[in-house]
XYZ file of C-alpha atoms in Angstrom:
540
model
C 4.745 25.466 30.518
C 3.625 23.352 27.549
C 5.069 20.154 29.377
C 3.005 20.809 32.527
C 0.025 21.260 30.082
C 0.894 18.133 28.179
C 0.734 16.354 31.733
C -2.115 18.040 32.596
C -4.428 16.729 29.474
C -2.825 13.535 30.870
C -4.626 13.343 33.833
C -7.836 15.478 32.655
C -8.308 12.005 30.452
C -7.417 9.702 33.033
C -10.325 11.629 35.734
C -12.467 11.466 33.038
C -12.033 7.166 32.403
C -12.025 6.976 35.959
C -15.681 8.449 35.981
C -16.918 7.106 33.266
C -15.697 3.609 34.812
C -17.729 4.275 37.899
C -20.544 5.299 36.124
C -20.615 2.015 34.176
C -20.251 0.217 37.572
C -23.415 1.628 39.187
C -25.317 0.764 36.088
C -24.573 -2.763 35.841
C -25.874 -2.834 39.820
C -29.119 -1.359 39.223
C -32.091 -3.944 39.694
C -33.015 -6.130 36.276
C -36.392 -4.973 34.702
C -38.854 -6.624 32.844
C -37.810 -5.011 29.665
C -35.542 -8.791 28.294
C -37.311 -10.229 25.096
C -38.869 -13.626 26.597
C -37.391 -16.685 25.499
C -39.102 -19.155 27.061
C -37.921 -21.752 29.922
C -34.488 -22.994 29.864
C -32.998 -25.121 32.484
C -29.409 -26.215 32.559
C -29.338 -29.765 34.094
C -25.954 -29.198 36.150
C -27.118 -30.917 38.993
C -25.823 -33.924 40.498
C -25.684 -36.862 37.746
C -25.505 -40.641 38.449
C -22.284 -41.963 36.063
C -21.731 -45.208 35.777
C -18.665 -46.711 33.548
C -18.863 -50.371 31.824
C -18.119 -51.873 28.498
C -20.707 -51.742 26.393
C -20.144 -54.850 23.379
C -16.205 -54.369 23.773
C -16.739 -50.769 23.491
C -16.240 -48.317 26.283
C -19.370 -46.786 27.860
C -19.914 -43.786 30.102
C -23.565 -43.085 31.108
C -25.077 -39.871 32.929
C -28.941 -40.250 34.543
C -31.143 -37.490 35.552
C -34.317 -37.363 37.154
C -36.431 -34.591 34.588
C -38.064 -32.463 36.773
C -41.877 -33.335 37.411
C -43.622 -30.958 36.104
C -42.217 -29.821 32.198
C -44.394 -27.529 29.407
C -45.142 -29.420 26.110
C -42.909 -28.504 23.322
C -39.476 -29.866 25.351
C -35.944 -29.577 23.826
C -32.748 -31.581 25.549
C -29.728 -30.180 23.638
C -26.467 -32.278 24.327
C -23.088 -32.340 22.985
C -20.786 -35.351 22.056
C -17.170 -35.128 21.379
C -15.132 -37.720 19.271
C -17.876 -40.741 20.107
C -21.115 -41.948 19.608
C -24.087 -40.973 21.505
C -27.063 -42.827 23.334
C -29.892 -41.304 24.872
C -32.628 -42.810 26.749
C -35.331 -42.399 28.884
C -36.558 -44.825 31.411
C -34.697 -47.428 29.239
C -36.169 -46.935 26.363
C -33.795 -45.759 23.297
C -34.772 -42.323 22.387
C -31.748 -40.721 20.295
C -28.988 -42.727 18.845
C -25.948 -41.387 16.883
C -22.849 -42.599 15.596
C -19.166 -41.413 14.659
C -17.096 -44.972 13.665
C -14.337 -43.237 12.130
C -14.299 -39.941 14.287
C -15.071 -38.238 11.307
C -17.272 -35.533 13.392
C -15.833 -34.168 15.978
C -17.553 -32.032 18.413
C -21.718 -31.907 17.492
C -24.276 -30.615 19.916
C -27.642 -32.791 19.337
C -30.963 -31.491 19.910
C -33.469 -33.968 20.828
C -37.383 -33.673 20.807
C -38.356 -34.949 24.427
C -42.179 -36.594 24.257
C -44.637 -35.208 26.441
C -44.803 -37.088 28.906
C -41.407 -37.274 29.843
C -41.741 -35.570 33.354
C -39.975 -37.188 36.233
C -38.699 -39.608 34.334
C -35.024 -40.757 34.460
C -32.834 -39.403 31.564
C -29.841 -41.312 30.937
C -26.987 -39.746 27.947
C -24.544 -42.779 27.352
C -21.456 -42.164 25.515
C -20.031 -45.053 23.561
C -15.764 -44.957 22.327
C -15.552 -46.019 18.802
C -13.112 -48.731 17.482
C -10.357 -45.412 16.747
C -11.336 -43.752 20.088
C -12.416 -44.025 23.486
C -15.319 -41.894 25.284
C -14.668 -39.277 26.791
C -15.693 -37.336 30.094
C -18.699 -35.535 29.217
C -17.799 -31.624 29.973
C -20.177 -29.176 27.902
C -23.760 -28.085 29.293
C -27.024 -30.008 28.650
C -30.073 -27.632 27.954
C -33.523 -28.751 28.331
C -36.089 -26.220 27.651
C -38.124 -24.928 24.983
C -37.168 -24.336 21.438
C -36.819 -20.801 21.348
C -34.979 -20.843 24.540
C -32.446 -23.641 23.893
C -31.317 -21.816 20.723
C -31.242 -18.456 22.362
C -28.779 -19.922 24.597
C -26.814 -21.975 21.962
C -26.435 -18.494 19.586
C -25.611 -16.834 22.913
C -22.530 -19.314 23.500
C -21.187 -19.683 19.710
C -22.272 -16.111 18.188
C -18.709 -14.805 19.509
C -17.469 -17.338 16.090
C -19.505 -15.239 14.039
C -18.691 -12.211 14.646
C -14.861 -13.025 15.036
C -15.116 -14.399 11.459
C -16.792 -11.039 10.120
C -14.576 -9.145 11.565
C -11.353 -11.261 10.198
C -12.648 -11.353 6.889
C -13.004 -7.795 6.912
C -9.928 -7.296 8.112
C -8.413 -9.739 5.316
C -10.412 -8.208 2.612
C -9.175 -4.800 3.694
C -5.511 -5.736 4.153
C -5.991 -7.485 0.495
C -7.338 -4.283 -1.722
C -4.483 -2.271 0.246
C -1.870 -4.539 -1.282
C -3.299 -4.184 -4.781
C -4.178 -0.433 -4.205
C -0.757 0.358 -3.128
C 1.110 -2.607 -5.482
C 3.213 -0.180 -7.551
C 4.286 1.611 -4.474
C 5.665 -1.036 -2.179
C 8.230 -3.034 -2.290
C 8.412 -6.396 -3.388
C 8.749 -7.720 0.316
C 6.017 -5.299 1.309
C 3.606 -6.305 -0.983
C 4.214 -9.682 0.018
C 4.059 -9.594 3.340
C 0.301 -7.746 3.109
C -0.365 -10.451 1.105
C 0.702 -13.276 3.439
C -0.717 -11.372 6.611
C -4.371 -11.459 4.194
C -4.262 -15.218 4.039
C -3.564 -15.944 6.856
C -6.143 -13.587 8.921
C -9.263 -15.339 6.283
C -7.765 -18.390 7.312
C -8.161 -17.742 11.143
C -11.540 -16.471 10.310
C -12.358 -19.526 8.373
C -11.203 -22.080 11.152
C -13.102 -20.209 14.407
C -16.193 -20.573 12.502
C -16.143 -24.490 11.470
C -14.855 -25.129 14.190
C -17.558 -23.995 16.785
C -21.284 -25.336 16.292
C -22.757 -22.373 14.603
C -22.593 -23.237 11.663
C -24.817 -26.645 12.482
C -27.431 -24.065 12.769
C -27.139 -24.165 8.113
C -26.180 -27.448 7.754
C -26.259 -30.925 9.083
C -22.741 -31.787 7.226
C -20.533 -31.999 10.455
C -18.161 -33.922 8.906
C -17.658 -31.677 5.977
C -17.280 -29.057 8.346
C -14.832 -30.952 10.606
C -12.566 -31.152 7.652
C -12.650 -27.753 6.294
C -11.611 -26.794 9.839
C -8.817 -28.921 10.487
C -7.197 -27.956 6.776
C -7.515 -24.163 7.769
C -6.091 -24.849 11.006
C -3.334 -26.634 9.317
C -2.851 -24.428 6.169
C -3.371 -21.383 8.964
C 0.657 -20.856 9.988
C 2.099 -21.457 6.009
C 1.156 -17.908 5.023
C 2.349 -16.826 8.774
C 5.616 -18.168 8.527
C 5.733 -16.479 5.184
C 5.092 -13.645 6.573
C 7.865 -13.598 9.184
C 9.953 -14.039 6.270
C 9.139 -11.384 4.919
C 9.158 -9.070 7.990
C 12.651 -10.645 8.767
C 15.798 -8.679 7.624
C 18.656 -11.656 8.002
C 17.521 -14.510 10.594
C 15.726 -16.527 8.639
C 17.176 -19.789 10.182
C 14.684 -22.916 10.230
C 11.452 -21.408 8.588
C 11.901 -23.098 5.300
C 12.469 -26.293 6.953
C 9.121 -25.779 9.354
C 6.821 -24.967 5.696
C 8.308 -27.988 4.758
C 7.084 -30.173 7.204
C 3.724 -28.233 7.791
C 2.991 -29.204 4.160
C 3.631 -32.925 4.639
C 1.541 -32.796 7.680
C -1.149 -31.381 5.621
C -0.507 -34.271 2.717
C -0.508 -37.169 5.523
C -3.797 -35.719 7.077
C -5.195 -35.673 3.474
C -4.422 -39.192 2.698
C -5.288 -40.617 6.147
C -8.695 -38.714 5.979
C -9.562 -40.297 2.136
C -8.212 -44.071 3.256
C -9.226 -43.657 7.005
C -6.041 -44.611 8.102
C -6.621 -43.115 11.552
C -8.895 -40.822 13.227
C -7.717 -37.252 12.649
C -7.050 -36.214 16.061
C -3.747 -38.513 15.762
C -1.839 -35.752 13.455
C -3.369 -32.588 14.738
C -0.938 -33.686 17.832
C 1.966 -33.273 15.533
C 0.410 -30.117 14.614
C 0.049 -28.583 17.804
C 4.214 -29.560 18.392
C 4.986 -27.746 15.167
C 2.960 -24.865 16.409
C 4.752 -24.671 19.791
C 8.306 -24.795 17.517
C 7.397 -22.481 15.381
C 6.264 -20.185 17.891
C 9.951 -20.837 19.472
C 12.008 -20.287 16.476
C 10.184 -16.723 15.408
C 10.651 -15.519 18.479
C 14.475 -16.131 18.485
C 15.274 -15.497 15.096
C 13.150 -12.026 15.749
C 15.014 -11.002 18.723
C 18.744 -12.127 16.737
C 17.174 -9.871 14.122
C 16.612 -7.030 16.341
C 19.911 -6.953 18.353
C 21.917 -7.970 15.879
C 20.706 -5.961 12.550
C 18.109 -3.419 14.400
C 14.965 -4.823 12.689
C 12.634 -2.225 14.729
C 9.577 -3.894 12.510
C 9.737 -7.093 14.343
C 8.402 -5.412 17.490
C 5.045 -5.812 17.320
C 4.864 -9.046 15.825
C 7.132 -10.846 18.878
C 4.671 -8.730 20.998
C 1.830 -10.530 19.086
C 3.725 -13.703 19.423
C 3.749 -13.341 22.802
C 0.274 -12.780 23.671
C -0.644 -15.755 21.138
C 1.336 -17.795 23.330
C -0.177 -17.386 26.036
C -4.011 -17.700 24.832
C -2.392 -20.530 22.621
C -1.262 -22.535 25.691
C -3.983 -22.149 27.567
C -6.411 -23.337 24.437
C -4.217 -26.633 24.542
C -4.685 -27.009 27.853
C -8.166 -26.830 27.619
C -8.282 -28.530 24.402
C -6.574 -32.048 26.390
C -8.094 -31.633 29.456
C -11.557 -30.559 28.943
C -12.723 -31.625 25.703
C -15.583 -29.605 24.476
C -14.417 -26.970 26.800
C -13.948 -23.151 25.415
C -10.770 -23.386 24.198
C -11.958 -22.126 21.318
C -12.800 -18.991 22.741
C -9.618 -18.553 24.439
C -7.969 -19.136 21.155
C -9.842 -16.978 19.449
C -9.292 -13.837 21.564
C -5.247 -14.543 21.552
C -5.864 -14.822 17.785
C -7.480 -11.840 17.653
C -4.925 -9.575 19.784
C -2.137 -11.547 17.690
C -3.872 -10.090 14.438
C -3.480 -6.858 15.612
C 0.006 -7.039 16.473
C 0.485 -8.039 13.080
C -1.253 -5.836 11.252
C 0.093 -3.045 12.917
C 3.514 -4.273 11.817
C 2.155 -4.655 8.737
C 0.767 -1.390 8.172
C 3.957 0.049 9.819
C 6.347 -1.340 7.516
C 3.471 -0.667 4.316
C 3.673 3.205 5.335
C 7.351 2.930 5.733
C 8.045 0.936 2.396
C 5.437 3.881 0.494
C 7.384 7.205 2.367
C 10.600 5.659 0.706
C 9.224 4.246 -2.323
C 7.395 8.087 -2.588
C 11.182 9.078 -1.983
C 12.501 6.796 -4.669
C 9.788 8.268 -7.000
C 11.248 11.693 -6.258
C 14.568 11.663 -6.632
C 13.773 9.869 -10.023
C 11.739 12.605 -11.205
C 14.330 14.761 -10.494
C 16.921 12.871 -12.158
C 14.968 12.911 -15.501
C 13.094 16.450 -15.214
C 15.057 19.676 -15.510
C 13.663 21.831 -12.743
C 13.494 25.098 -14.219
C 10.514 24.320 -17.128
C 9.146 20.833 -15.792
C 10.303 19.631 -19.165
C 12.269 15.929 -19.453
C 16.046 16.220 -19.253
C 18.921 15.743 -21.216
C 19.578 12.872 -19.460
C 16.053 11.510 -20.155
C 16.426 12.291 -23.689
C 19.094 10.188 -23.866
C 17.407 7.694 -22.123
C 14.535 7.977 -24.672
C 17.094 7.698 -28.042
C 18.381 4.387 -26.135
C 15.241 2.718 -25.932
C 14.726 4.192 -29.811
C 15.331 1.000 -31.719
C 12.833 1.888 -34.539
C 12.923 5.488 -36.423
C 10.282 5.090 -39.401
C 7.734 6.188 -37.727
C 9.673 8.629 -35.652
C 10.513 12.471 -35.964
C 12.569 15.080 -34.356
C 12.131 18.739 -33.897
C 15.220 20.954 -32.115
C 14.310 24.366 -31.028
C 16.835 27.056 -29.731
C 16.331 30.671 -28.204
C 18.395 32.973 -29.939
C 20.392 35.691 -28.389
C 19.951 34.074 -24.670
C 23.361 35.049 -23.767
C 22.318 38.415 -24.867
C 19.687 38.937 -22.903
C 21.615 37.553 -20.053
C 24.457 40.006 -20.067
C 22.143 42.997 -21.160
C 19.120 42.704 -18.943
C 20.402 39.870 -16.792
C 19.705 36.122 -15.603
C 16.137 36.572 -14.716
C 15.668 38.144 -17.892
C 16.967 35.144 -19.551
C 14.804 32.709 -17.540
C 12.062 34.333 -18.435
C 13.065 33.611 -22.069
C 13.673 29.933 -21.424
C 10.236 29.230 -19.085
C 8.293 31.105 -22.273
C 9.754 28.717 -24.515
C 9.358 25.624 -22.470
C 5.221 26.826 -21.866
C 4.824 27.280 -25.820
C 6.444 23.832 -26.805
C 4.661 21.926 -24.314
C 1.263 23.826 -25.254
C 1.346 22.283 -28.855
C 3.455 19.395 -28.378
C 3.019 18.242 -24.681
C 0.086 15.640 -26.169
C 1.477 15.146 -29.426
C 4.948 13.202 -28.514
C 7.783 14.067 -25.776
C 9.442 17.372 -25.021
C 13.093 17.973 -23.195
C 15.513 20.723 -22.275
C 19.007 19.010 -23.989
C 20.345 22.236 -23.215
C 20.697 25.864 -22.030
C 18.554 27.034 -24.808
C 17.971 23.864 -26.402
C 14.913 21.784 -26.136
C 13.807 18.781 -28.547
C 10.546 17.162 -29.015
C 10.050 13.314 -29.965
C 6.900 12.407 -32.214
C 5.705 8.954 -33.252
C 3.113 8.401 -35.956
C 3.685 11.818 -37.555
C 3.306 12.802 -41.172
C 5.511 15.527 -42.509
C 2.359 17.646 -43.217
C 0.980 17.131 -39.550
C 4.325 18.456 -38.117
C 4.524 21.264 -40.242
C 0.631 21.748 -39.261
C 2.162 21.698 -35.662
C 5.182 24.013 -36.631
C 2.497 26.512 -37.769
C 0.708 26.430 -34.779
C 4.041 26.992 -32.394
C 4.727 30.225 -34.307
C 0.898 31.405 -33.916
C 1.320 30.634 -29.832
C 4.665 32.185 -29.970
C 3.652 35.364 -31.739
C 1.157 35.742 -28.936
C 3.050 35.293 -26.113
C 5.980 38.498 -27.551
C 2.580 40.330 -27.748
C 3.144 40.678 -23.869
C 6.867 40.624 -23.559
C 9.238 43.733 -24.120
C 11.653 41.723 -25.294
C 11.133 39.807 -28.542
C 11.449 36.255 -27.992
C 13.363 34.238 -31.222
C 12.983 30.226 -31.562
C 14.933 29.032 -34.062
C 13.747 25.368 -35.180
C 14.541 22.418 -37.270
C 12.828 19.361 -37.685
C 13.866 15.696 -39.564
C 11.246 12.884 -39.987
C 12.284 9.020 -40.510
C 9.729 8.011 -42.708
C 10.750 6.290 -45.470
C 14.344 5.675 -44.491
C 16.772 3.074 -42.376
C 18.379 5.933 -40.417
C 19.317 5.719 -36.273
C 17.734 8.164 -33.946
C 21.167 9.750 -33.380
C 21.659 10.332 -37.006
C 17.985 11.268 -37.090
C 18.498 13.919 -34.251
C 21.680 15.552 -36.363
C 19.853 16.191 -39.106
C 16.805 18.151 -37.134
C 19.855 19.977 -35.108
C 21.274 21.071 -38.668
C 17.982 22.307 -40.040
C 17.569 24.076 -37.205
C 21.157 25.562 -37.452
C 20.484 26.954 -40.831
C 17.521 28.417 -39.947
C 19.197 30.052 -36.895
C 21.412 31.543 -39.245
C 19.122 32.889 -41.904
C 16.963 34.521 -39.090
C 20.318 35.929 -38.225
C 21.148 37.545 -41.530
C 17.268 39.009 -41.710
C 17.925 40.413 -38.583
C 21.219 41.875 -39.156
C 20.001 43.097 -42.907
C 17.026 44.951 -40.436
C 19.471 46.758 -38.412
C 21.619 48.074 -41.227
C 18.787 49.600 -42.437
């Protein structure tokens, strides 16, 4: 019955999508109102343009005319977009816009020209010049004419996707970040790692989609700046990734140390061609893009070795993530050669952002594994040092504590022991007898729990460790025990009797061990004496 309900919810939920779907549908068909905030006029020239190719003073040219329309508002905007090469723009043959890039220092940089006002129906011609490094290229990205408000509507409405990809990445990052130093002391050393890898790496992704689109030419005119700053973070990007794999990894580690290697002397070379302008940049962000692909290849067979061979169930999700990167990835570098200022970048950034959370469910997997058997770890120590029956430290942890003891000057010891426990035990029985030990342990720890360290050593023997005691404060303390302990036989039938001794270092070059015998033999001889009092009592 409860499997035929299970199924049952099942399809209750999938009814429900279904409706909900076709809901959706009918409400994207409904007519448009006139509800939209107005932007203004916005035309995208994607008409037929004339090209022409020629050289241009040894420099390759490509040139694209347009007819403007004939009748244009006042206030006119032509937004255009060069990539890797220098820009022209004129109209009727007259030079209107001019704008260089002799190092290809720039990149991709969408332009936004003023257009005069009487520039209807004349012809509009957007020349593209190759640079002494490079060579132009096919023009491929939109060219807006309109008014202001309109042409940047349109531009946020293309690149805003980088913004809020980079929010949400740093957030992630962030988050990922304060878990690793929230949850240090209870991972492992691998586990805190790899959160800490799987951080960098996500700001990094975060930090490259947004310098590499345009938005940010929206803040600043400093392309080139920005040009740099994205290719490092592309470049520095798969360092903390691979690290990361490593850390995920159980036993295939084969060929990742030897890919960080070479990732950081691609990063060095770019460096030093960029500040002596050996060559444009674009050269080594091919050998990039190879160590990429390789890299990609390699963690995908050393995760599925790890998985058959040593049953690395965490690798999972990440050669799922790997997978779906790939994809995305190859497609980006597709677009990326063959349609240069094309949206690989988006299709990058939503195979980045699916690979993310592949990761970070691996990572927060193996984090929540790593803390239910660190948690584990923390129990079975507590247990080891604790003795169960009055929450009090061990004898093994009070031997523990007279190891680490190098120093007894400023040390004491007091021994306490229940008297007649065996007594009680054979007369009124065990529970009896517990009841005499878990009254003990509850009035040492009320006086001494706060003052120094108290233990069970034995079956009705329990110690307590002070530091920074003088005799006078421990007798002070003594005083107080007997008050607590006179209370608590106030309730019991039978008389509970703590015999105790105590031995202070001051003053003297004694060991803990030898300090510890002399407390146990104080305590011995007034066992006995309480013994005789009692025994003299009886007789009488």
């Amino acid at each position: 019955m409860k499997r035929y309900r299970h199924y049952l919810k099942k399809i209750l939920y999938i009814c429900l999508a279904c409706v909900m779907l076709f809901a959706l549908v009918k409400g994207i068909g409904l007519p448009s109102e006139n509800g939209r905030l107005p932007i203004g006029w916005l035309a995208v020239l994607d008409d037929t343009w004339e090209v022409e190719r020629e050289n241009v003073q040894d420099k390759k040219s490509i040139s694209y005319s347009y007819v403007l329309p004939e009748r244009l508002p006042g206030d006119v905007l032509l937004s255009v977009e060069s990539f890797w090469s220098a820009l022209r723009v004129y109209l009727d043959g007259q030079l209107l816009y001019s704008y260089e890039d002799p190092y290809l220092e720039k990149g991709t940089v969408r332009h936004w020209i003023d257009l005069p006002y009487d520039s209807s129906g004349k012809k509009l011609t957007i020349q593209y010049l190759s640079s002494e490094n490079g060579s132009a290229h096919d023009y491929s990205g939109d060219v807006y004419l309109g008014e202001k408000n309109a042409v940047m509507g349109r531009f946020l409405s293309e690149h805003l996707y980088a913004g809020f990809f980079t929010v949400s990445m740093w957030l992630m990052s962030v988050g990922l970040y304060i878990c690793s130093i929230f949850f240090k002391k209870r991972l492992s050393a691998a586990g805190y790692k790899s959160v800490k890898y799987l951080s960098a790496f996500i700001f990094l992704t975060g930090l490259w989609v947004v310098t590499d689109s345009q938005l940010l030419q929206l803040f600043t005119g400093k392309m080139g700046l920005m040009l740099l700053v994205s290719f490092l973070s592309f470049m520095f990007m798969p360092l903390p990734l691979v690290l990361y794999i490593k850390e995920m990894l159980l036993h295939e580690k084969r060929g990742l140390d030897l890919l960080l290697l070479l990732y950081q002397l691609c990063i060095a070379f770019v460096c030093i061609s960029y500040i002596f302008r050996l060559m444009p940049m674009t050269v080594p962000l091919v050998a990039q893009h190879i160590l990429v692909v390789v890299t990609i290849a390699v963690v995908i067979r050393n995760g599925i070795v790890d998985i058959k061979k040593y049953h690395n169930n965490d690798m999972y999700p990440v050669l799922s993530g790997f997978g779906i990167f790939s994809a995305f990835g190859l497609l980006a570098l597709v677009l990326f050669y063959t349609r240069p200022g094309s949206a690989y970048s988006i299709a990058f950034s939503v195979g980045m952002f699916l690979f993310v959370v592949c990761l970070a469910y691996g990572a927060f997997k193996k984090l929540y594994y790593n803390m239910k058997i660190n948690e584990s770890i923390a129990i079975y120590k507590r247990i080891a040092y604790r003795d169960l029956m009055t929450d009090l430290g061990n004898r093994s942890a009070f031997i523990k504590e007279q190891e680490r003891t190098k120093e007894v000057k400023n040390m004491a010891y007091i021994v306490f022991d229940v008297n007649d426990l065996k007594k009680v035990n054979d007369t009124y029985g065990h529970q009896e007898g517990d009841r005499l030990i878990t009254d003990t342990a509850r009035c040492i720890r009320g006086v001494f729990e706060n003052e120094g360290k108290c233990f069970r050593i034995g079956g009705d023997e329990f110690a307590v460790v002070l530091r920074e005691h003088s005799e006078k404060e421990i007798l002070g303390k003594l005083d107080l025990f007997n008050k607590r302990l006179a209370k608590i036989n106030e309730a019991r039938k039978i008389s509970l009797q703590i015999a105790y001794g105590y031995s202070t270092g001051m003053g003297t070059e004694k060991d803990a061990e030898t300090l510890f015998r002399e407390a146990d033999y104080h305590m011995y001889v007034r066992k006995k004496n309480m013994k005789e009092i009692q025994h003299g009592q009886t007789e009488k």
